[in-house]
Short mmCIF file of C-alpha atoms and ligand atoms in Angstrom, two decimals:
data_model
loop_
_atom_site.label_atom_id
_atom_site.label_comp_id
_atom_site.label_asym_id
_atom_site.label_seq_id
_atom_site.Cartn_x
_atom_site.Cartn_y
_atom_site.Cartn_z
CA UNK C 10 -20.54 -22.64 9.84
CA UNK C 11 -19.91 -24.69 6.71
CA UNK C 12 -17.87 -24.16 4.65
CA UNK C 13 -18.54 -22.47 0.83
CA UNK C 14 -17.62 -26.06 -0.92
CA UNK C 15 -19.44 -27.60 1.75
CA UNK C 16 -22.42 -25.04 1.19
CA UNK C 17 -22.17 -25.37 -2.68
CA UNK C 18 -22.55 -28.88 -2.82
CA UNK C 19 -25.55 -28.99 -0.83
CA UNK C 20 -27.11 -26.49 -2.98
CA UNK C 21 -25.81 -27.82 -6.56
CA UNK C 22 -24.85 -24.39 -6.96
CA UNK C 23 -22.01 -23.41 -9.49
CA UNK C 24 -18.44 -24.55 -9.01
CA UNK C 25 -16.36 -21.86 -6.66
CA UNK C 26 -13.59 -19.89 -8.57
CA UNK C 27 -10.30 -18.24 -6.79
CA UNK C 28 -9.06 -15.45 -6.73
CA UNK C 29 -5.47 -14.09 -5.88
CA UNK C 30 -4.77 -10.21 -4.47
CA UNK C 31 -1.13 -9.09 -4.09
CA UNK C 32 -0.41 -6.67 -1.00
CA UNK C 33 2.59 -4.39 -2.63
CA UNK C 34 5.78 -2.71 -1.95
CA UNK C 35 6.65 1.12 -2.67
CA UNK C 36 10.11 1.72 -3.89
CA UNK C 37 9.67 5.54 -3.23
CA UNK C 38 7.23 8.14 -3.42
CA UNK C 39 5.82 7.98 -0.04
CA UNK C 40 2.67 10.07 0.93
CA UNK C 41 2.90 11.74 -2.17
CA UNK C 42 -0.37 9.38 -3.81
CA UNK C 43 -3.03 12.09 -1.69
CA UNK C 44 -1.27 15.04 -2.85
CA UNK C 45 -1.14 14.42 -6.83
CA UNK C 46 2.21 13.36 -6.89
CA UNK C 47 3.96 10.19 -8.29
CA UNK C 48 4.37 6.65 -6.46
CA UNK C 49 6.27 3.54 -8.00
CA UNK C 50 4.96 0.82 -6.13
CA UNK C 51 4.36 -2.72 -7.37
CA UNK C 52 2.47 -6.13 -6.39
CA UNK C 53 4.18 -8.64 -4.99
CA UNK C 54 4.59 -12.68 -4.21
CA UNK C 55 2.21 -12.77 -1.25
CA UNK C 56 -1.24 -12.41 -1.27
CA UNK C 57 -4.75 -12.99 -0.41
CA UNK C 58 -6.81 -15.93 -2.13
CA UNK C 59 -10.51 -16.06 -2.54
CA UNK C 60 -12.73 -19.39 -3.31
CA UNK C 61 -16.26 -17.56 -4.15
CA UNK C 62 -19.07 -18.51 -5.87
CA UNK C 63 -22.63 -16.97 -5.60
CA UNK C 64 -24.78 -19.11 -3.43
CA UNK C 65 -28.18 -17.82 -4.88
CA UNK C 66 -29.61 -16.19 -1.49
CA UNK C 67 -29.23 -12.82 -0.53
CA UNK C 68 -26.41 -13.54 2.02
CA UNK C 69 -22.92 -13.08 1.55
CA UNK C 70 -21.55 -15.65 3.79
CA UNK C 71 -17.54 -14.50 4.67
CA UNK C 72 -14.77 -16.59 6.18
CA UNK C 73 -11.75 -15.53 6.81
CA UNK C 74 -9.93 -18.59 7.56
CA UNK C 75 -6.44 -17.62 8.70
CA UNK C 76 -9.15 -16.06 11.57
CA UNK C 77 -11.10 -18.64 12.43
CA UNK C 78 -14.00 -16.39 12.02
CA UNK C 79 -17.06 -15.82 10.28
CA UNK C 80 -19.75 -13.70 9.18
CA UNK C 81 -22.91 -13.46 7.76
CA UNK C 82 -24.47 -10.38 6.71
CA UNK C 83 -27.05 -8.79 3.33
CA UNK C 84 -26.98 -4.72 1.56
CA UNK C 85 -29.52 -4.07 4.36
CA UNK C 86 -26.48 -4.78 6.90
CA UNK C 87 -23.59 -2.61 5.55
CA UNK C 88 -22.08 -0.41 7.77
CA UNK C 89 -18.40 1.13 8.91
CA UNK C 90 -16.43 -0.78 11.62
CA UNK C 91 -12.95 -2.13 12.18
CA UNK C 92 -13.66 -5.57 11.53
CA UNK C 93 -12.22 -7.60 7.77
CA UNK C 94 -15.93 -7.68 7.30
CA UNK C 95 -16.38 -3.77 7.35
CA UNK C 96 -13.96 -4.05 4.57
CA UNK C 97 -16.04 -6.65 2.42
CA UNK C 98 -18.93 -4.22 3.13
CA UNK C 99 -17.70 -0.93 2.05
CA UNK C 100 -17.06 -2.79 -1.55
CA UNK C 101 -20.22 -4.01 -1.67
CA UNK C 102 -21.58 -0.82 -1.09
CA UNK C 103 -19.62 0.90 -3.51
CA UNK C 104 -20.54 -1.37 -6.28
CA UNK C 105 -24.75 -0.57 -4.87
CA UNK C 106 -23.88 2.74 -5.61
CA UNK C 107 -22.75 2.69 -9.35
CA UNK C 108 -26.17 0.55 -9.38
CA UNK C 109 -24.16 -3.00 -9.80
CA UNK C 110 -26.10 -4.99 -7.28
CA UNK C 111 -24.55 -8.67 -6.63
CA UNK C 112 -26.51 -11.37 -4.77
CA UNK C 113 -25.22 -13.43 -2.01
CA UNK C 114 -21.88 -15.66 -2.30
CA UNK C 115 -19.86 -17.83 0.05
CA UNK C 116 -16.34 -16.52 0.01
CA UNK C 117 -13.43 -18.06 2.07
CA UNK C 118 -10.08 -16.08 2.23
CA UNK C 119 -6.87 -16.41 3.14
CA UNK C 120 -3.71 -14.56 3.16
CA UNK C 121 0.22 -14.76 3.39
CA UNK C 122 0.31 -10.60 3.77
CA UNK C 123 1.69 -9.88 7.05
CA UNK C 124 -0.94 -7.91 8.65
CA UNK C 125 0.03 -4.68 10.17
CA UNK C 126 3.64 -4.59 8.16
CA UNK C 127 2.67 -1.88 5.94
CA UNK C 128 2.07 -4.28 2.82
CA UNK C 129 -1.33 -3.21 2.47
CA UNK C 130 -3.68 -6.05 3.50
CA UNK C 131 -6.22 -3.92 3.40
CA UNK C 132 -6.26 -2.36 0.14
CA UNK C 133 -5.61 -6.10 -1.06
CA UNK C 134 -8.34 -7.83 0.73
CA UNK C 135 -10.84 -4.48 -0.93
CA UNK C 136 -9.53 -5.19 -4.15
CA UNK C 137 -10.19 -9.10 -4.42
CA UNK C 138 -12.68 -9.11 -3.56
CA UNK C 139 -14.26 -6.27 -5.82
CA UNK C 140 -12.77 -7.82 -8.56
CA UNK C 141 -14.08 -11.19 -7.71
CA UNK C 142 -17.86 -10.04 -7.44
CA UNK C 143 -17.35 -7.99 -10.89
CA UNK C 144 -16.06 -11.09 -12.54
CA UNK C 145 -18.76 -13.35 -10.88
CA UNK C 146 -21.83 -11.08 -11.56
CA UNK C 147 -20.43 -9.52 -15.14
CA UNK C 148 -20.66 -6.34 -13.88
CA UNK C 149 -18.00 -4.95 -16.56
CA UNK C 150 -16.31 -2.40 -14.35
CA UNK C 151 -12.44 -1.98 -15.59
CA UNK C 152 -9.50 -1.91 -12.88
CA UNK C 153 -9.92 1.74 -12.37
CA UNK C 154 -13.34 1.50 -10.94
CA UNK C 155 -12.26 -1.06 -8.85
CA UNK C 156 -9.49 0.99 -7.72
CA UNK C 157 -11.94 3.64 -6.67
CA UNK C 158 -14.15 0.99 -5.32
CA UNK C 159 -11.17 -0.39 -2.82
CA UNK C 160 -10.38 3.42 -1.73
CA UNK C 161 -13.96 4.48 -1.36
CA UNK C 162 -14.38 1.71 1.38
CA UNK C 163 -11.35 2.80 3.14
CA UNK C 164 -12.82 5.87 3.56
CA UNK C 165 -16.33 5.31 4.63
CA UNK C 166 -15.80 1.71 5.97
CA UNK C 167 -13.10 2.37 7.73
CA UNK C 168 -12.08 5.98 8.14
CA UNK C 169 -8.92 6.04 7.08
CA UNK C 170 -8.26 8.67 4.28
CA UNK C 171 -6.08 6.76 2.26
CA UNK C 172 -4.47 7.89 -1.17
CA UNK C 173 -4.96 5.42 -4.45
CA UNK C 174 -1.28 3.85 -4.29
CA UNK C 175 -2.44 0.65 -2.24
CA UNK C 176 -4.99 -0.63 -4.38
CA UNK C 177 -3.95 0.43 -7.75
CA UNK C 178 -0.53 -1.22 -7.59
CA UNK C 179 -2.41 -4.30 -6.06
CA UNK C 180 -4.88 -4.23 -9.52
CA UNK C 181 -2.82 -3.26 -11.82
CA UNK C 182 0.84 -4.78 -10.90
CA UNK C 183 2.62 -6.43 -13.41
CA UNK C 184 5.38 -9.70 -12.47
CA UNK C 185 8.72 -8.22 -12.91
CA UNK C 186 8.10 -4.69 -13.14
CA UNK C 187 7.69 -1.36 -11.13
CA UNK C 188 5.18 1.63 -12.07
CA UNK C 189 5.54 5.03 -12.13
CA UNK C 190 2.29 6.04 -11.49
CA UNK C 191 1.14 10.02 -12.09
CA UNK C 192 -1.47 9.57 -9.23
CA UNK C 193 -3.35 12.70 -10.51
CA UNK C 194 -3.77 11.37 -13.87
CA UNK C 195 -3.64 7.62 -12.91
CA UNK C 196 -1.72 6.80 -15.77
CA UNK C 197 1.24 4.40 -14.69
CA UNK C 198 3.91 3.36 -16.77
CA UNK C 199 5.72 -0.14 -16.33
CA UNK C 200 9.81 0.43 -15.57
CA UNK C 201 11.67 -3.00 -15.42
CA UNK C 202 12.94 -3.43 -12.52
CA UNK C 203 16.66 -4.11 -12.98
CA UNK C 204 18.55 -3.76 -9.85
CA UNK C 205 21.97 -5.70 -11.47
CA UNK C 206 23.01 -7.93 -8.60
CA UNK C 207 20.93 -6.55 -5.43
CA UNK C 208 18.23 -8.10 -3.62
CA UNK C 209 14.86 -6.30 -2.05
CA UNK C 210 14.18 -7.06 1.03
CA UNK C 211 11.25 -6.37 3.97
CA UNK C 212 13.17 -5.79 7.31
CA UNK C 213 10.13 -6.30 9.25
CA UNK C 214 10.48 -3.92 12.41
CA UNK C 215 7.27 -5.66 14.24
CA UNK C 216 5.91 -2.19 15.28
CA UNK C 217 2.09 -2.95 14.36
CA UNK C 218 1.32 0.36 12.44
CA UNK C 219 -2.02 1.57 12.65
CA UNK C 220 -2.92 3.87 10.05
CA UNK C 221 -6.75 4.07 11.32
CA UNK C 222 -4.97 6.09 14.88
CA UNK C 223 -5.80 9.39 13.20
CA UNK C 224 -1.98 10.64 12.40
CA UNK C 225 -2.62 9.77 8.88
CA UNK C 226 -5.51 11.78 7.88
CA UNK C 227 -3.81 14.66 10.64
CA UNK C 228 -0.93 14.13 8.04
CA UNK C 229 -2.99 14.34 4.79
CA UNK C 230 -5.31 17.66 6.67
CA UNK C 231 -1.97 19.45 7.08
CA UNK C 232 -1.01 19.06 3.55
CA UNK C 233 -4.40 20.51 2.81
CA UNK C 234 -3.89 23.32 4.65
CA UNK C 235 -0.91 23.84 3.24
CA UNK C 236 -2.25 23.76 0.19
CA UNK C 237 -4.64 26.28 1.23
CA UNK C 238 -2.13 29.13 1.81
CA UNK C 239 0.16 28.60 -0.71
CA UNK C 240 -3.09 29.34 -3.12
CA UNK C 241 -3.38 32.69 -2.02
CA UNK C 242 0.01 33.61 -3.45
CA UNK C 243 -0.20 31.31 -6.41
CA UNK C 244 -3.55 30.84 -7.40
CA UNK C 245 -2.85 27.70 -9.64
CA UNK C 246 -1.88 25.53 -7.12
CA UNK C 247 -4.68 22.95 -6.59
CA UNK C 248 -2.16 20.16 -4.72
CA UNK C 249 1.83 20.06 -3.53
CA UNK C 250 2.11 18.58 -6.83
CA UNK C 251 2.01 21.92 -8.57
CA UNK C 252 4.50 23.31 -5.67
CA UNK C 253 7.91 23.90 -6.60
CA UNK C 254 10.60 23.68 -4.16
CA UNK C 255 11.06 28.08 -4.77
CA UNK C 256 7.42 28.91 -5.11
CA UNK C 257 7.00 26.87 -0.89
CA UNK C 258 9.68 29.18 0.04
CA UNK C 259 8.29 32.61 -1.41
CA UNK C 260 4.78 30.87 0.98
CA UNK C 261 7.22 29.73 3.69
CA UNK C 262 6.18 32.62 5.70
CA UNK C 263 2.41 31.95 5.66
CA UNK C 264 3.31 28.74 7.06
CA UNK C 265 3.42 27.23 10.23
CA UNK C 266 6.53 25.67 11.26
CA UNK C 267 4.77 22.26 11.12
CA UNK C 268 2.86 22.75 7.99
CA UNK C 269 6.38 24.10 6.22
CA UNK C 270 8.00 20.89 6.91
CA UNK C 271 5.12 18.65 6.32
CA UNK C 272 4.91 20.49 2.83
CA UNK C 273 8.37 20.43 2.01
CA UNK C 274 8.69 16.72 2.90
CA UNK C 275 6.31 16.07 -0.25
CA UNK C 276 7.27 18.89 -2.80
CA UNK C 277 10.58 17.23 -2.28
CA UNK C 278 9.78 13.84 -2.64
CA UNK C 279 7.62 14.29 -5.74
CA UNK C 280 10.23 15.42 -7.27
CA UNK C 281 12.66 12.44 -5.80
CA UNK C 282 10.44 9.75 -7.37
CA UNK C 283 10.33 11.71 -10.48
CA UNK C 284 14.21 11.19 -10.23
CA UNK C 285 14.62 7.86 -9.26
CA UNK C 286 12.14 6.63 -12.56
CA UNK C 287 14.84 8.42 -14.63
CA UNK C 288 17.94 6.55 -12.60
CA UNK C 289 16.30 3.50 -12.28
CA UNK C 290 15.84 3.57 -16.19
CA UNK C 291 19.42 4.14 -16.90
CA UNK C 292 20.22 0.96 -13.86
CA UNK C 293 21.91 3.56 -12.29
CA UNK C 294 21.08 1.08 -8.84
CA UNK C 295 23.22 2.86 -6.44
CA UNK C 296 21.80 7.30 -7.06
CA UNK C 297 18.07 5.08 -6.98
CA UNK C 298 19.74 4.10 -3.37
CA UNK C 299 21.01 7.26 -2.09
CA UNK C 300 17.64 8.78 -2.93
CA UNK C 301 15.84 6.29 -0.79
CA UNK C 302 18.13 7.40 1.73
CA UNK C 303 16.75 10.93 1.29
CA UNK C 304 13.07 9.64 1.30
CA UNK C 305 13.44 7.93 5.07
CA UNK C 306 15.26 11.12 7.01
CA UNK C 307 12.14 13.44 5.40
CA UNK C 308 9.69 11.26 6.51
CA UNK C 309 11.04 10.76 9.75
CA UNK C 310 12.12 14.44 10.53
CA UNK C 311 10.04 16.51 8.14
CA UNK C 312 6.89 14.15 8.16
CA UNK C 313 7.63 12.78 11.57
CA UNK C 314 6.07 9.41 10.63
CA UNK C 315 8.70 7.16 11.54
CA UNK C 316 9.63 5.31 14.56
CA UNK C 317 12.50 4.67 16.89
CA UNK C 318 13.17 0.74 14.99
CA UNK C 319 12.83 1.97 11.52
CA UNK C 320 15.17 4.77 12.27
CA UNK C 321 17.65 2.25 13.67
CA UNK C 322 17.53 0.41 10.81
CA UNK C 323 18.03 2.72 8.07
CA UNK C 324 21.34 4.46 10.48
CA UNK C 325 22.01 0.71 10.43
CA UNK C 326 21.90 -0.23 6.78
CA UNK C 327 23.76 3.10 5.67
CA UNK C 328 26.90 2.18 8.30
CA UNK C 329 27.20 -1.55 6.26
CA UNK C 330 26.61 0.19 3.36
CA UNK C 331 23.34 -1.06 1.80
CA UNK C 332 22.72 0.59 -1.22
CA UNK C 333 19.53 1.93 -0.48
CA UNK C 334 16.89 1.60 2.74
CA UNK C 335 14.09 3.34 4.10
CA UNK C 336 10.83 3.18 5.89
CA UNK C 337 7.90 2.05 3.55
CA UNK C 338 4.24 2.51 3.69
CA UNK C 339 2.10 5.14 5.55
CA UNK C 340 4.45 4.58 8.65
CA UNK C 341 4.85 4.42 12.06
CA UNK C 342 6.35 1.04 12.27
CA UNK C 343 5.94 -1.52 9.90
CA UNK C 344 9.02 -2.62 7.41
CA UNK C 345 11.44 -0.85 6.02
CA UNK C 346 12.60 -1.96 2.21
CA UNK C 347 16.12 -2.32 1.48
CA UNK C 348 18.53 -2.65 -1.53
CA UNK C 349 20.93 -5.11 -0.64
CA UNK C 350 24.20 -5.98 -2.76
CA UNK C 351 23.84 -9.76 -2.97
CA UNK C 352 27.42 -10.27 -1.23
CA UNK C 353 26.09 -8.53 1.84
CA UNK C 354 23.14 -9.90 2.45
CA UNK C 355 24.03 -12.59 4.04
CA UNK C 356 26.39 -10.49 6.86
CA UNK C 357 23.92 -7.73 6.26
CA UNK C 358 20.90 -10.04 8.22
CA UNK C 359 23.10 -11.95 10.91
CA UNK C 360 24.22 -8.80 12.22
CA UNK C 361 20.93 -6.86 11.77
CA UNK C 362 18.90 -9.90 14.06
CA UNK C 363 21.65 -9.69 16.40
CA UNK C 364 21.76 -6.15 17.26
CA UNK C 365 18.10 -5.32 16.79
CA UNK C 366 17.25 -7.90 19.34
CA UNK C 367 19.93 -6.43 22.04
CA UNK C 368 18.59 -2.76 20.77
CA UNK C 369 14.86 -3.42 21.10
CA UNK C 370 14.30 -6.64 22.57
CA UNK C 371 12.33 -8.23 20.20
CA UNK C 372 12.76 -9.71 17.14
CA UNK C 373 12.33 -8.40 13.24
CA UNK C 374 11.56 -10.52 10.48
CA UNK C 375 13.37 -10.33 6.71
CA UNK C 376 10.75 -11.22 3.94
CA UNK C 377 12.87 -11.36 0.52
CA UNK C 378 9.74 -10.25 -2.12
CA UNK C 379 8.95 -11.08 -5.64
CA UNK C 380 7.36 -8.87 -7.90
CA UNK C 381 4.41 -10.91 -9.35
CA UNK C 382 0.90 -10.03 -11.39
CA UNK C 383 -2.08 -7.69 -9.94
CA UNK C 384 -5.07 -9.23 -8.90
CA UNK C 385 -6.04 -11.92 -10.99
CA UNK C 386 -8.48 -15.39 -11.72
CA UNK C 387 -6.10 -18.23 -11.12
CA UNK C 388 -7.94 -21.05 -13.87
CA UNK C 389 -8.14 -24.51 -12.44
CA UNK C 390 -6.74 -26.89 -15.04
C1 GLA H 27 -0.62 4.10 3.04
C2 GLA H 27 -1.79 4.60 2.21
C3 GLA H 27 -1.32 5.03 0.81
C4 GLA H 27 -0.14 5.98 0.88
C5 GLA H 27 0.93 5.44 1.84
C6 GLA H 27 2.04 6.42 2.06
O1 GLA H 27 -0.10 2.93 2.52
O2 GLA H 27 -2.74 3.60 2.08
O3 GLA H 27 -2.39 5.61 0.11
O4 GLA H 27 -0.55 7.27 1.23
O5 GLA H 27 0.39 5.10 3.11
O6 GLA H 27 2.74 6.62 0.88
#
């Protein structure tokens, strides 16, 4: 196939523009995004970049490069899968819907998101590439259609019933800052992120999380039904958000065992992440740690969506006393994020590689992040 520079000179057609998508980081508020609650996730320093321009057929002509693949497809073709392309389709369809109809393009992407690491590749690649057809066609839709846009094709295009955190912190991230974001309202607010002389870092565990196996949505349906119940007794309650810790227990005993605990995981962390925005205003770095702390053991006994290698190295990081670590994304694998005091970082990762590799047999990665802009045109001098 040629490629879109390749396909634009031929056709005199209109000079490609890029685009860049950030894949983000969550400092806590995990799982809370589906029921209401608060997040405080930003974008970060790697991304996905798009070279688009339309190509005046009705084809959108797709490569992903890092791939090596291809594909070619119209709005008569759009239709779930598991493929990148599925992705790129959902999008398009979502824009159909709202009656914004774009015309073919020739897109090439790339990315330097680790796929599978919990970084959110997906909600990224969704995101830029909404945002690049709205720009391209004037289409006028602000971030938080896009945002809606980006989840809408994770749930039809791809099944997955993901919450808003992924692609809202990837459209609306801002270099240097955190958000609290009120996931009910979606109103965020920007929080400086001023961690005195720590470090974040990725510990990549190299477990390949796949949120599409259907634990997530089991997750999300339990919180549901939890939801359910605790309604009969308090008839306000439309999600955990508007569960206190004392009204779950006067419900405890309509509860299953399971449901209790997946419910209490979530009142409780709403209410962490509401704490942590207030410590991390006053730089009080190391109570933002211990919190994280909290976050990791309720999602991996309460939630139970942890895994053997994330568990190991959040015991790990508390014995050489890293100020804060825990698992990060929807779970199962991927990386845990860690507050590091600068002086032990160094010790911190020579031991961690060592012993992970005689634990596990395999190796993890460390990816040291910086927070950088949302989704964005970059302008070619
Ligand atoms: C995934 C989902 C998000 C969120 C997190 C868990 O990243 O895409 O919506 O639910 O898991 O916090």
């Amino acid at each position: 196939m040629s490629r879109p520079e390749e396909l634009l000179t031929r056709r005199g057609d209109i000079k490609p523009r890029t685009f860049v998508a950030p894949g983000r980081i969550n400092l806590i508020g995990e799982h809370t995004d589906y029921n209401g609650g608060f997040v405080m996730p930003t974008s970060i320093d790697k991304h996905f970049t798009f070279t688009i321009s339309p190509n005046g057929t009705d084809t959108f002509h797709c490569i992903a490069s890092d791939l090596k693949e291809s594909k070619a497809f119209t709005i008569h073709d759009l239709k779930p899968g598991h493929g990148w392309h599925n992705y790129l389709m959902g999008v398009i369809d979502g824009l159909v819907r709202r009656g914004k109809v774009p015309s073919g393009v020739d897109c090439e992407f790339g990315s330097t998101i680790p796929v599978g690491a919990g970084l959110s590749s997906s909600a990224a690649l969704c995101s830029g590439f909404g945002f690049a057809l709205n720009e391209l066609f004037h289409f006028g839709l602000d971030r938080h259609e896009l945002v809606k846009i980006a989840q809408e094709s994770e749930h039809k295009f791809a099944g997955v019933k993901v919450g808003i955190m992924d692609m809202y912190a990837s459209l609306f991230g801002k270099e240097g800052t955190v958000m609290k974001l009120d996931c009910r309202s979606q109103v965020h607010e920007y929080l400086p992120l001023q961690v005195g002389d720590h470090e974040i870092i990725l510990i990549d565990t190299k477990v390949k999380h796949t949120l599409a196996s259907s634990a997530y949505n089991d997750r999300r349906a339990a919180c549901e039904e939890g939801v359910k119940l605790i309604r009969t007794k308090f008839e306000e309650v439309d999600a955990l958000r508007d569960v206190t810790p004392s009204m779950l227990e006067v419900a405890k005993p309509l509860l299953s065992d399971e449901v209790y605990r997946r419910c209490h995981y979530v009142v409780h962390e709403i209410d962490r992440t509401t704490r942590a925005a207030e410590l991390l205003k006053r730089n009080d770095v190391s109570g933002f740690g211990a919190l994280m702390y909290e976050t990791h053991w309720g999602l991996s006994k309460e939630y139970e969506v942890s895994c053997e290698e994330s568990d190991w190295l959040v015991k790990f990081a508390s014995e050489m006393k890293i100020t804060g670590a825990r698992q990060m994304g929807g779970g199962f694998g991927g990386c845990t994020i860690n507050l590091i005091p600068q002086h032990l970082r160094a010790e911190f990762e020579k031991q961690v590689r060592e012993k992970y590799f005689t634990a596990f047999k395999k190796e993890c990665d460390f990816y040291s992040v910086k927070l950088a802009d949302g989704v964005h045109e970059v302008v070619r001098q």
